Amino acid sequence: MTRVALYVRVSTEDQKIYGLSIEDQVEKLTKWAEKQNAVVVGFYNDAGISARKPASKRPELQRLLLDVKAGKIDLIVFTRLDRWFRNISEYYKVQDVLEANNVGWKTIYEDYDTTTASGRLKINIMLSVAQDEADRTAERIKSINNSKIERKETIGGKAPFGYKIENKHFVVDEEKAKIVADIFNRYIAGRSIRMLRKYIMDTYSMTYSHNGLVTILKNERYIGRAHDDDNFLPAIIPKEIFEKVQDILAVRAQRYTYPKSNYVYIFSGIVFCAECGNRLSSHNIRGKYIYYYCKKHK
């Protein structure tokens, strides 16, 4: 029996424009596999990731390629070609890996043949059309966002902690802004993210990961800077305080820099936190010990 891998993908923009869904793709692929009496090796789900992204930036595609190289798969199946790629150069990088391991691919809604010149030409044409469509969509979105930036309006619907959105603009949330100011001042006093995490938990009953606090401390929006505009939004933190924090972070980072590892985190994207359900993040200690953790419940 043929061993098949079922690959599904949808970006946020695809979902918004075309009404695509991961659930629908999974259902259709599962029914196809049942009709073909194929053995499903597994599902590979790159949800929320654009097909224009490099293959190296798509975790489930990387997991799929590892299984291809391990000889676990005979055929990769997806609904349409644009679920697989919208980038010609990236398509051929992955295609080289598949051909080297005698693995084919198939779409259940379209008919392609990679074994003939005319079939490969058709694939190139369809990929070019998909890539052009993605480029045009990106240009429209960029134009809209640039207009919003000129009016100093928010892009997206979420404000950094310490701000809120009123009439499409950032305004200071006075109560939360006091906590932000306290975070910066406490870090200067203690110079330790670990101590700062404990202080925030004890004082405000708020849980932050190490990286979450570093993100706050490095966020230039707190001095009013965003989109290359020093006065894009009202500042919460004085510039001299912010710069002092950056100096401390830089010094501390130098003390804990280890050689970059080449580990493959085989459970990335498929293990979840038992407390909140969030996908676990991968990490290693000193390039030696691998572990997975939840950013909210580390």
Short mmCIF file of C-alpha atoms in Angstrom, two decimals, residues 4 60 110-111 120 128 173 211 297:
data_model
loop_
_atom_site.label_atom_id
_atom_site.label_comp_id
_atom_site.label_asym_id
_atom_site.label_seq_id
_atom_site.Cartn_x
_atom_site.Cartn_y
_atom_site.Cartn_z
CA VAL A 4 1.08 9.05 1.95
CA GLU A 60 5.96 21.21 9.36
CA GLU A 110 -5.76 19.55 -9.97
CA ASP A 111 -3.90 17.38 -12.46
CA ARG A 120 6.64 20.81 -15.84
CA SER A 128 4.11 32.02 -11.67
CA ASP A 173 -3.67 53.18 29.48
CA ASN A 211 11.65 36.39 26.33
CA HIS A 297 4.08 28.71 31.93
#
